[in-house]
Backbone as CSV, one residue per row, in Angstrom:
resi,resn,N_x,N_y,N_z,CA_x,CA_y,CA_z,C_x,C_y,C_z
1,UNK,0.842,-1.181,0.000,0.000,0.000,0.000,0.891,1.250,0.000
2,UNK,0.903,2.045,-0.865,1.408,2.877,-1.032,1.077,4.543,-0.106
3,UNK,1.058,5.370,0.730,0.970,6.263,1.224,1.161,7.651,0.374
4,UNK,0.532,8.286,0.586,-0.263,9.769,-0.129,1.432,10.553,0.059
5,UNK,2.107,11.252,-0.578,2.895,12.028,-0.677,2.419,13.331,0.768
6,UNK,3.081,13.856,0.887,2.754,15.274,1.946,1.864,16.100,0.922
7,UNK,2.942,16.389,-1.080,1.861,17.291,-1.434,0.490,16.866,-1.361
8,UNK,-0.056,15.712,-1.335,-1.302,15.066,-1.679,-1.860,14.998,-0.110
9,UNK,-1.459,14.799,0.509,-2.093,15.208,1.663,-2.310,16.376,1.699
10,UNK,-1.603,17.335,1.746,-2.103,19.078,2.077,-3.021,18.865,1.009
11,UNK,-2.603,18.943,-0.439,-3.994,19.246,-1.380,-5.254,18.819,-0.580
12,UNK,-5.540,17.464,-0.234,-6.530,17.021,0.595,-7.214,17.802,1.346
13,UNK,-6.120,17.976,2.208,-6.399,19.038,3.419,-7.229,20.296,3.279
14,UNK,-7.226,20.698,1.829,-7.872,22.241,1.157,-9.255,21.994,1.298
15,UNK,-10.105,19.946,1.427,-11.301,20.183,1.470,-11.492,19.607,2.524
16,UNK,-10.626,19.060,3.163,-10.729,18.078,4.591,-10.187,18.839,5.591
17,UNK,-10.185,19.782,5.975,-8.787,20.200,7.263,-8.433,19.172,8.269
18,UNK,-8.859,18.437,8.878,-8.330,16.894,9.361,-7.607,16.348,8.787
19,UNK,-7.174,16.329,7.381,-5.867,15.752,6.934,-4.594,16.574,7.136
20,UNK,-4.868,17.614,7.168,-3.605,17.844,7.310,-3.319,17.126,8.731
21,UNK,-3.649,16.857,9.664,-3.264,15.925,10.981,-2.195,14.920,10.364
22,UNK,-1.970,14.458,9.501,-0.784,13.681,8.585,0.160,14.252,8.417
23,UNK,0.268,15.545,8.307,1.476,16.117,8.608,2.224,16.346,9.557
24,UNK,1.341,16.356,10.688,1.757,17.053,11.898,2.247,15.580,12.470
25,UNK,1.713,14.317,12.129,2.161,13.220,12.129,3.619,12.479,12.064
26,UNK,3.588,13.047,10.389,5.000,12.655,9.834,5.651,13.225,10.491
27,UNK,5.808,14.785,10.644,7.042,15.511,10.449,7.159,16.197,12.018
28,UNK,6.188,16.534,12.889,6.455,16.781,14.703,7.740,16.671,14.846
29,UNK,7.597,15.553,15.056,8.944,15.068,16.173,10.285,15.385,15.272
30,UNK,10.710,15.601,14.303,11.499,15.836,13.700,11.920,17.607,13.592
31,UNK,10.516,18.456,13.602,10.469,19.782,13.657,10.823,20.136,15.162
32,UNK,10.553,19.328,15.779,10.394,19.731,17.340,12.192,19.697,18.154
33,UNK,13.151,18.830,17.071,13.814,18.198,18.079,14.961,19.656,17.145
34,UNK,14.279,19.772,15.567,15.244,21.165,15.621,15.211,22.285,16.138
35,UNK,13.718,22.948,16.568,13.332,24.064,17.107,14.284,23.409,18.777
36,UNK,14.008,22.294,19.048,14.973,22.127,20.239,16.275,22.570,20.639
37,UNK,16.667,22.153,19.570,18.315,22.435,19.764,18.498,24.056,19.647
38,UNK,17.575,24.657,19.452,17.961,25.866,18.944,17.518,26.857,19.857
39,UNK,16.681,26.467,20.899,15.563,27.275,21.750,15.284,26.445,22.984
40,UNK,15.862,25.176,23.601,15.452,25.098,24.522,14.106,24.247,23.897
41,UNK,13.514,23.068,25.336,12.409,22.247,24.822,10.997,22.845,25.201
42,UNK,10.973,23.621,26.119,9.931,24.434,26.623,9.253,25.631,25.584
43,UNK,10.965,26.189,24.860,10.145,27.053,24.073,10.041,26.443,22.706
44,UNK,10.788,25.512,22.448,10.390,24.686,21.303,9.124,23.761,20.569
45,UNK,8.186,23.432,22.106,7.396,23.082,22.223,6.036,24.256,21.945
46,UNK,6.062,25.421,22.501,5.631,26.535,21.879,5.536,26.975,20.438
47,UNK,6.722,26.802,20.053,6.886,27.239,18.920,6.205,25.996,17.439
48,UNK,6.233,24.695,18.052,5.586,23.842,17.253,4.324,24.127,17.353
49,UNK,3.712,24.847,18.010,2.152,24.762,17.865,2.335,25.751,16.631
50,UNK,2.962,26.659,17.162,2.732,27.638,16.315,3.090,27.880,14.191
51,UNK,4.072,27.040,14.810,4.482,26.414,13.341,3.840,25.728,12.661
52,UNK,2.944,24.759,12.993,2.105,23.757,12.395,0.733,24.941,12.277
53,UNK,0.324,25.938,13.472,-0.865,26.681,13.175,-0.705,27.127,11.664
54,UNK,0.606,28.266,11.555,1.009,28.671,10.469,1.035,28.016,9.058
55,UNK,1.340,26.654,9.050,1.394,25.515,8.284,0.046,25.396,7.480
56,UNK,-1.079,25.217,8.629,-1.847,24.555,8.164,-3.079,26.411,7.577
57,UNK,-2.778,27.074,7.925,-2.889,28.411,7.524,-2.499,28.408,6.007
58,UNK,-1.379,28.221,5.870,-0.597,28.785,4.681,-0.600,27.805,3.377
59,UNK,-1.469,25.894,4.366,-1.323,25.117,3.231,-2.141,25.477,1.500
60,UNK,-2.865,26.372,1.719,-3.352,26.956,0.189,-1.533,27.352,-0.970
61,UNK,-0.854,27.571,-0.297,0.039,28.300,-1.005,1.473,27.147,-1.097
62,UNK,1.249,26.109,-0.593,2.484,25.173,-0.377,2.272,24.877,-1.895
63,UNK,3.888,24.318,-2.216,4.598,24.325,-3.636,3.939,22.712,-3.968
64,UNK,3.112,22.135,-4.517,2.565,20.957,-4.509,3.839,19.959,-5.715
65,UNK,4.354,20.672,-5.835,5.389,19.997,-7.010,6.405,19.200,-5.813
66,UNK,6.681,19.609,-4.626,7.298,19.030,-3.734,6.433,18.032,-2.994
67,UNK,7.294,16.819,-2.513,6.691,15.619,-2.431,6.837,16.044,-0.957
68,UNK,7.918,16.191,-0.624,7.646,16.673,1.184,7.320,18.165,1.495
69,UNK,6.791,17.672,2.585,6.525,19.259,3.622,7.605,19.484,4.125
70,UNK,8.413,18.629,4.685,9.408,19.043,5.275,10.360,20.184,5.295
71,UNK,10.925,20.713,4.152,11.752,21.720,3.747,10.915,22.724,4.213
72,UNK,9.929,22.775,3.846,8.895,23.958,4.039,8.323,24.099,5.249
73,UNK,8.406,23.351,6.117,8.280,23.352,7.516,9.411,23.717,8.175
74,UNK,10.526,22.813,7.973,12.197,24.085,8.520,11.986,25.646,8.158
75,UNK,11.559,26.016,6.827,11.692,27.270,6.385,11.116,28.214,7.464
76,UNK,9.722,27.267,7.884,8.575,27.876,8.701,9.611,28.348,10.049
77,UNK,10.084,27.574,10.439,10.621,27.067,11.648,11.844,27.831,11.604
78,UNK,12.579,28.272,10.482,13.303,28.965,10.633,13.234,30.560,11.264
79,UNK,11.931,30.923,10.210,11.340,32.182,10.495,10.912,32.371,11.573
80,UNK,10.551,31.574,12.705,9.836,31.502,13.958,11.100,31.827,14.662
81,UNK,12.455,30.955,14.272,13.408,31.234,15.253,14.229,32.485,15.124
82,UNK,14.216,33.151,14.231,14.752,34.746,14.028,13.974,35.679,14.823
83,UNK,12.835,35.166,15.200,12.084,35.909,16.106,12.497,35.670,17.651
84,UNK,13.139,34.308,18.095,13.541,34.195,19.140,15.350,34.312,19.140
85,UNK,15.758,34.990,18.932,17.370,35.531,18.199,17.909,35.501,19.952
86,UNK,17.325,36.596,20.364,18.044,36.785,21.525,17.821,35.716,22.832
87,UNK,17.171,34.867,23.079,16.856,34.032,24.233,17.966,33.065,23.646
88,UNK,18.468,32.503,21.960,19.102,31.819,21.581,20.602,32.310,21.751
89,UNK,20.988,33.497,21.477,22.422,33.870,22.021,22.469,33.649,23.088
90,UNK,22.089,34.278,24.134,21.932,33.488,25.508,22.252,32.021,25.797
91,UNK,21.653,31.831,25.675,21.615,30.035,25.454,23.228,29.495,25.167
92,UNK,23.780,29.898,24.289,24.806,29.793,23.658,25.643,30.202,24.030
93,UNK,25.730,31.481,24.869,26.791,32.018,25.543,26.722,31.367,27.180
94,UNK,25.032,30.964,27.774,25.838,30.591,28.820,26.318,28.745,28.534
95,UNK,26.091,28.107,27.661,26.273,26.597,27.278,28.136,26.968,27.818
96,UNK,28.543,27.868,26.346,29.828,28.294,26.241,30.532,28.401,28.214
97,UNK,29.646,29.159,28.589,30.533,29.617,30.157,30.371,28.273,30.798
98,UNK,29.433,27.425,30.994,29.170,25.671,31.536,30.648,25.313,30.947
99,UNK,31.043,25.420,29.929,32.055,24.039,28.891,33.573,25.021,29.830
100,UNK,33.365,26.347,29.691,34.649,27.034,30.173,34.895,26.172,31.833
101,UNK,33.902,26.340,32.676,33.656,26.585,33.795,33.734,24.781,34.257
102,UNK,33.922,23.596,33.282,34.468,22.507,33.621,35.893,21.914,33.015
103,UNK,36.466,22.671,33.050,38.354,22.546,33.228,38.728,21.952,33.725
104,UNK,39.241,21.228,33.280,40.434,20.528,34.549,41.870,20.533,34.033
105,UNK,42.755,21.172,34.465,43.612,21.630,33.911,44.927,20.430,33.961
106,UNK,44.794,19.221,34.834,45.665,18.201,35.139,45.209,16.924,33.954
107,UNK,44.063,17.269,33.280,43.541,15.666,32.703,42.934,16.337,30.832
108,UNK,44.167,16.451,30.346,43.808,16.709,28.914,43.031,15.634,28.063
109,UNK,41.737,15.122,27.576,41.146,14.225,26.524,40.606,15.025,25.757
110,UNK,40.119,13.842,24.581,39.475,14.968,23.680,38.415,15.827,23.851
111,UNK,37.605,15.072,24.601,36.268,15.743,25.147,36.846,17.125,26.085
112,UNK,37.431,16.789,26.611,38.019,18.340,27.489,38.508,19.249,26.190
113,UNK,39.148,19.169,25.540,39.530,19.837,24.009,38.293,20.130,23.779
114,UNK,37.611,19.520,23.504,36.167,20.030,22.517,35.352,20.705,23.722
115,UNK,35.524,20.774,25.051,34.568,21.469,26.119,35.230,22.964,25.999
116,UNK,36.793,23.079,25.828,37.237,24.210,25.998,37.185,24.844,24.965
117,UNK,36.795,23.869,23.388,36.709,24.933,22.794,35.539,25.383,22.187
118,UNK,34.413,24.647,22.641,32.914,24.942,22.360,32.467,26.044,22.897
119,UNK,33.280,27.123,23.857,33.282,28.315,24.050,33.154,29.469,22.948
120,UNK,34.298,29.280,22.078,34.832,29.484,20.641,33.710,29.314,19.902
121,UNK,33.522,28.295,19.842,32.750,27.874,18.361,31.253,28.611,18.871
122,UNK,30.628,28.423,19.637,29.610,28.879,19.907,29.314,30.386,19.790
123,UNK,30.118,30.799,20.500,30.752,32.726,19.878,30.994,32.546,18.303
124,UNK,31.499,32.189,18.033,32.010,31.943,16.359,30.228,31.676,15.401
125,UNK,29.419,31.025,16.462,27.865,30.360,15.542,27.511,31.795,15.851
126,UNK,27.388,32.238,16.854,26.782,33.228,17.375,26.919,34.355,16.263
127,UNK,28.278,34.643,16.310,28.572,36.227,15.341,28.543,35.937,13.655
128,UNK,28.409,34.849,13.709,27.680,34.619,12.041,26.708,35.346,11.293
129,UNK,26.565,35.939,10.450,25.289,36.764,10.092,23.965,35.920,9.713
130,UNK,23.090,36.331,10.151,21.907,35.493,10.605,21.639,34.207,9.596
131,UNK,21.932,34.481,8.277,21.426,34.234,6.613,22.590,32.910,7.342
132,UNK,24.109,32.889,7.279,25.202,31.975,6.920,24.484,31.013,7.955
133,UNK,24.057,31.972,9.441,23.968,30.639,10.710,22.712,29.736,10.380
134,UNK,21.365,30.184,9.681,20.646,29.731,9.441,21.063,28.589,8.388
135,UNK,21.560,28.889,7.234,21.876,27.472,6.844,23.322,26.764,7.277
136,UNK,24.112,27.194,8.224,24.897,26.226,8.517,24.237,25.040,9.493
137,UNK,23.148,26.000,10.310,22.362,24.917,11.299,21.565,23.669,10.403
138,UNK,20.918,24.341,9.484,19.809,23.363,9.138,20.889,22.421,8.099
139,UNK,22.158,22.830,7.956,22.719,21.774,7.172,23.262,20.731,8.234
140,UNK,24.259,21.462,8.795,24.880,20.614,9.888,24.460,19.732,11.294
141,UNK,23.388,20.822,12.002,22.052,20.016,12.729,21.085,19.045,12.240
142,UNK,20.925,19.748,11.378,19.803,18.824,10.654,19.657,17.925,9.456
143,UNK,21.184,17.614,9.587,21.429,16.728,8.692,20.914,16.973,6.999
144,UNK,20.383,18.269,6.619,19.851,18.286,5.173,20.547,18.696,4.300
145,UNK,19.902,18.426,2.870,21.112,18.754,1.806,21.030,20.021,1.266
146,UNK,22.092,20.192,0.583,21.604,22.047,0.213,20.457,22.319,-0.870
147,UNK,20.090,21.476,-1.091,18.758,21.014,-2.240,17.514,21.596,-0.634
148,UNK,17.257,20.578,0.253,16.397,20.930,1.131,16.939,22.603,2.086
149,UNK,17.823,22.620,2.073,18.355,23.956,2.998,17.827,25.183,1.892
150,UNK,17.987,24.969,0.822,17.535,26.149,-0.118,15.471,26.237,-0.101
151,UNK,15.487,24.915,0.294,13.905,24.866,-0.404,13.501,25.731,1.381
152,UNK,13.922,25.071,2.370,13.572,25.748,3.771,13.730,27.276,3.550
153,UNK,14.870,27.580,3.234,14.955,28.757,3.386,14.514,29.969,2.242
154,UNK,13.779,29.386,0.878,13.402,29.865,-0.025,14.852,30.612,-0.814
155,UNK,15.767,30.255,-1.164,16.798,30.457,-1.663,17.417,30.029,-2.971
156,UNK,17.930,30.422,-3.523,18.519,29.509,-5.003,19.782,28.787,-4.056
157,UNK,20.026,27.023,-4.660,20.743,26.621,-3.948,22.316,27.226,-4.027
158,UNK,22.641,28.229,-5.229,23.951,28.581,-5.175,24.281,29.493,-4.000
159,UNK,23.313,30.214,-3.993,23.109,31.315,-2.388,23.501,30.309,-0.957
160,UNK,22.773,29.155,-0.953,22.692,28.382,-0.604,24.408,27.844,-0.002
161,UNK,24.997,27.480,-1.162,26.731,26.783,-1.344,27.653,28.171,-0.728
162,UNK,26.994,29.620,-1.022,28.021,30.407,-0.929,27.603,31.187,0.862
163,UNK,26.798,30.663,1.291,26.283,30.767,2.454,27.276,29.758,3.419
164,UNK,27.129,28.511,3.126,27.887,27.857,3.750,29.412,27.786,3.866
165,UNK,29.869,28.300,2.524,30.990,28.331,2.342,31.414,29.215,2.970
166,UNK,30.821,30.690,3.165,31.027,31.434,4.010,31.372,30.988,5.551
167,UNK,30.135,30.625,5.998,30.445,30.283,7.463,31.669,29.314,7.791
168,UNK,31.686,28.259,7.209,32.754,27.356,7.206,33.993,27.680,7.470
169,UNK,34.478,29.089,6.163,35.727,29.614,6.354,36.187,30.098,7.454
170,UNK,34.769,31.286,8.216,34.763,31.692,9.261,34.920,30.522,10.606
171,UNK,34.753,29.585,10.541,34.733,29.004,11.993,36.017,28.274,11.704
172,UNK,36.291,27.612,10.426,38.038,26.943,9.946,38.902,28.173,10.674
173,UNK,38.931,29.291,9.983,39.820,30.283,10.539,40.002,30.667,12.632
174,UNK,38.685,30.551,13.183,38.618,30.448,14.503,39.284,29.634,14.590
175,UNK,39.283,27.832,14.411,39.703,26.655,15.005,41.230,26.640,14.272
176,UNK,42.094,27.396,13.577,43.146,27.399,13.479,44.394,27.974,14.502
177,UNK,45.457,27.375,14.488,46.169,27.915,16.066,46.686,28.761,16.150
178,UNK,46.278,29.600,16.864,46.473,31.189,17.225,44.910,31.645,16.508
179,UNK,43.935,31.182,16.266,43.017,31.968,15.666,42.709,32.776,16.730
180,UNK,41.893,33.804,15.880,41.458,35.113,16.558,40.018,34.566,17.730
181,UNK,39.553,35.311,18.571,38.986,34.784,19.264,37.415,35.329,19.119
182,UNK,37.470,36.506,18.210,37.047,37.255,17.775,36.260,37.108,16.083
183,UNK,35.040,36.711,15.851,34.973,36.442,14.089,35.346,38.153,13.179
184,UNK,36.143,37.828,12.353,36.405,38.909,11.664,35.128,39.715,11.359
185,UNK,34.849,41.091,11.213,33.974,41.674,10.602,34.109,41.561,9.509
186,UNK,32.406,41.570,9.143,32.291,41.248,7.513,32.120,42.659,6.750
């Protein structure tokens, strides 16, 4: 038995609104665990209502040529989280002071390497310009390809390649020795 595509479900949905409940099906827990990482589970959980409200609002206008919702639900989800910008620096800066603030200065492993320097990198995600951090997350968090990172973020995928490429350089150049501690101004 074959299962209805997402576009064919939303189409559905235009005379059923109970179908769209198939979406919120498939794709929840997957939307939820990125708004997670990015916001905390309390406000992530917030923000899925609100994302799926929006969703199922906006399904008149979804691209039916696409077989998933998915992309188009990150996109959603993206836009929700530019609205929560500042509770997310936070977040990030105090993660950063936790990783500083467990040192041990007698017992070098890698994990202590990567605690001391997730300080760095996190400052480094942080001062990214909003456009590069948005698709370095949804590539690198979320495991997607720049085919789906362009479709989330409504982008041509070359914007897309030169977005990432951007950020990349920027955090290579941090994690080099003696890097600056500081991301260069752009």
């Amino acid at each position: 038995m074959n299962l209805p595509s997402d576009a064919e479900v939303i189409g559905r949905s235009l005379d059923e609104p109970e179908a769209f409940g198939l979406i919120y099906d498939r794709h929840a827990a997957t939307v939820l665990r990125f708004l997670g990482r990015r916001t905390g589970a309390e406000v992530a959980e917030g923000l899925l209502g609100e994302l799926f409200r929006i969703a199922f609002e906006r399904r008149k206008i979804f691209d039916t040529s696409r077989e998933s919702a998915l992309p188009w639900l990150y996109g959603i989800g993206s836009n929700l989280l530019l609205k929560h910008r500042r509770s997310e620096a936070r977040r990030l800066r105090a993660s950063a002071r936790m990783a500083a603030d467990d040192e041990t200065p007698n017992r070098r492993t890698p994990a202590l390497d990567a605690r001391l320097l997730f300080p760095r990198v996190a400052a480094a995600i942080e001062a990214l310009p909003a456009g590069e951090r948005e698709a370095l997350l949804l590539f690198a968090w979320e495991d997607l390809s720049y085919q789906s990172v362009a479709e989330a973020l409504e982008l041509p995928i070359g914007t897309v390649r030169s977005r990432l490429s951007r950020a990349r350089a920027q955090l290579r150049e941090l994690l080099e020795p003696g890097g600056k501690k500081r991301m260069k101004p752009r």
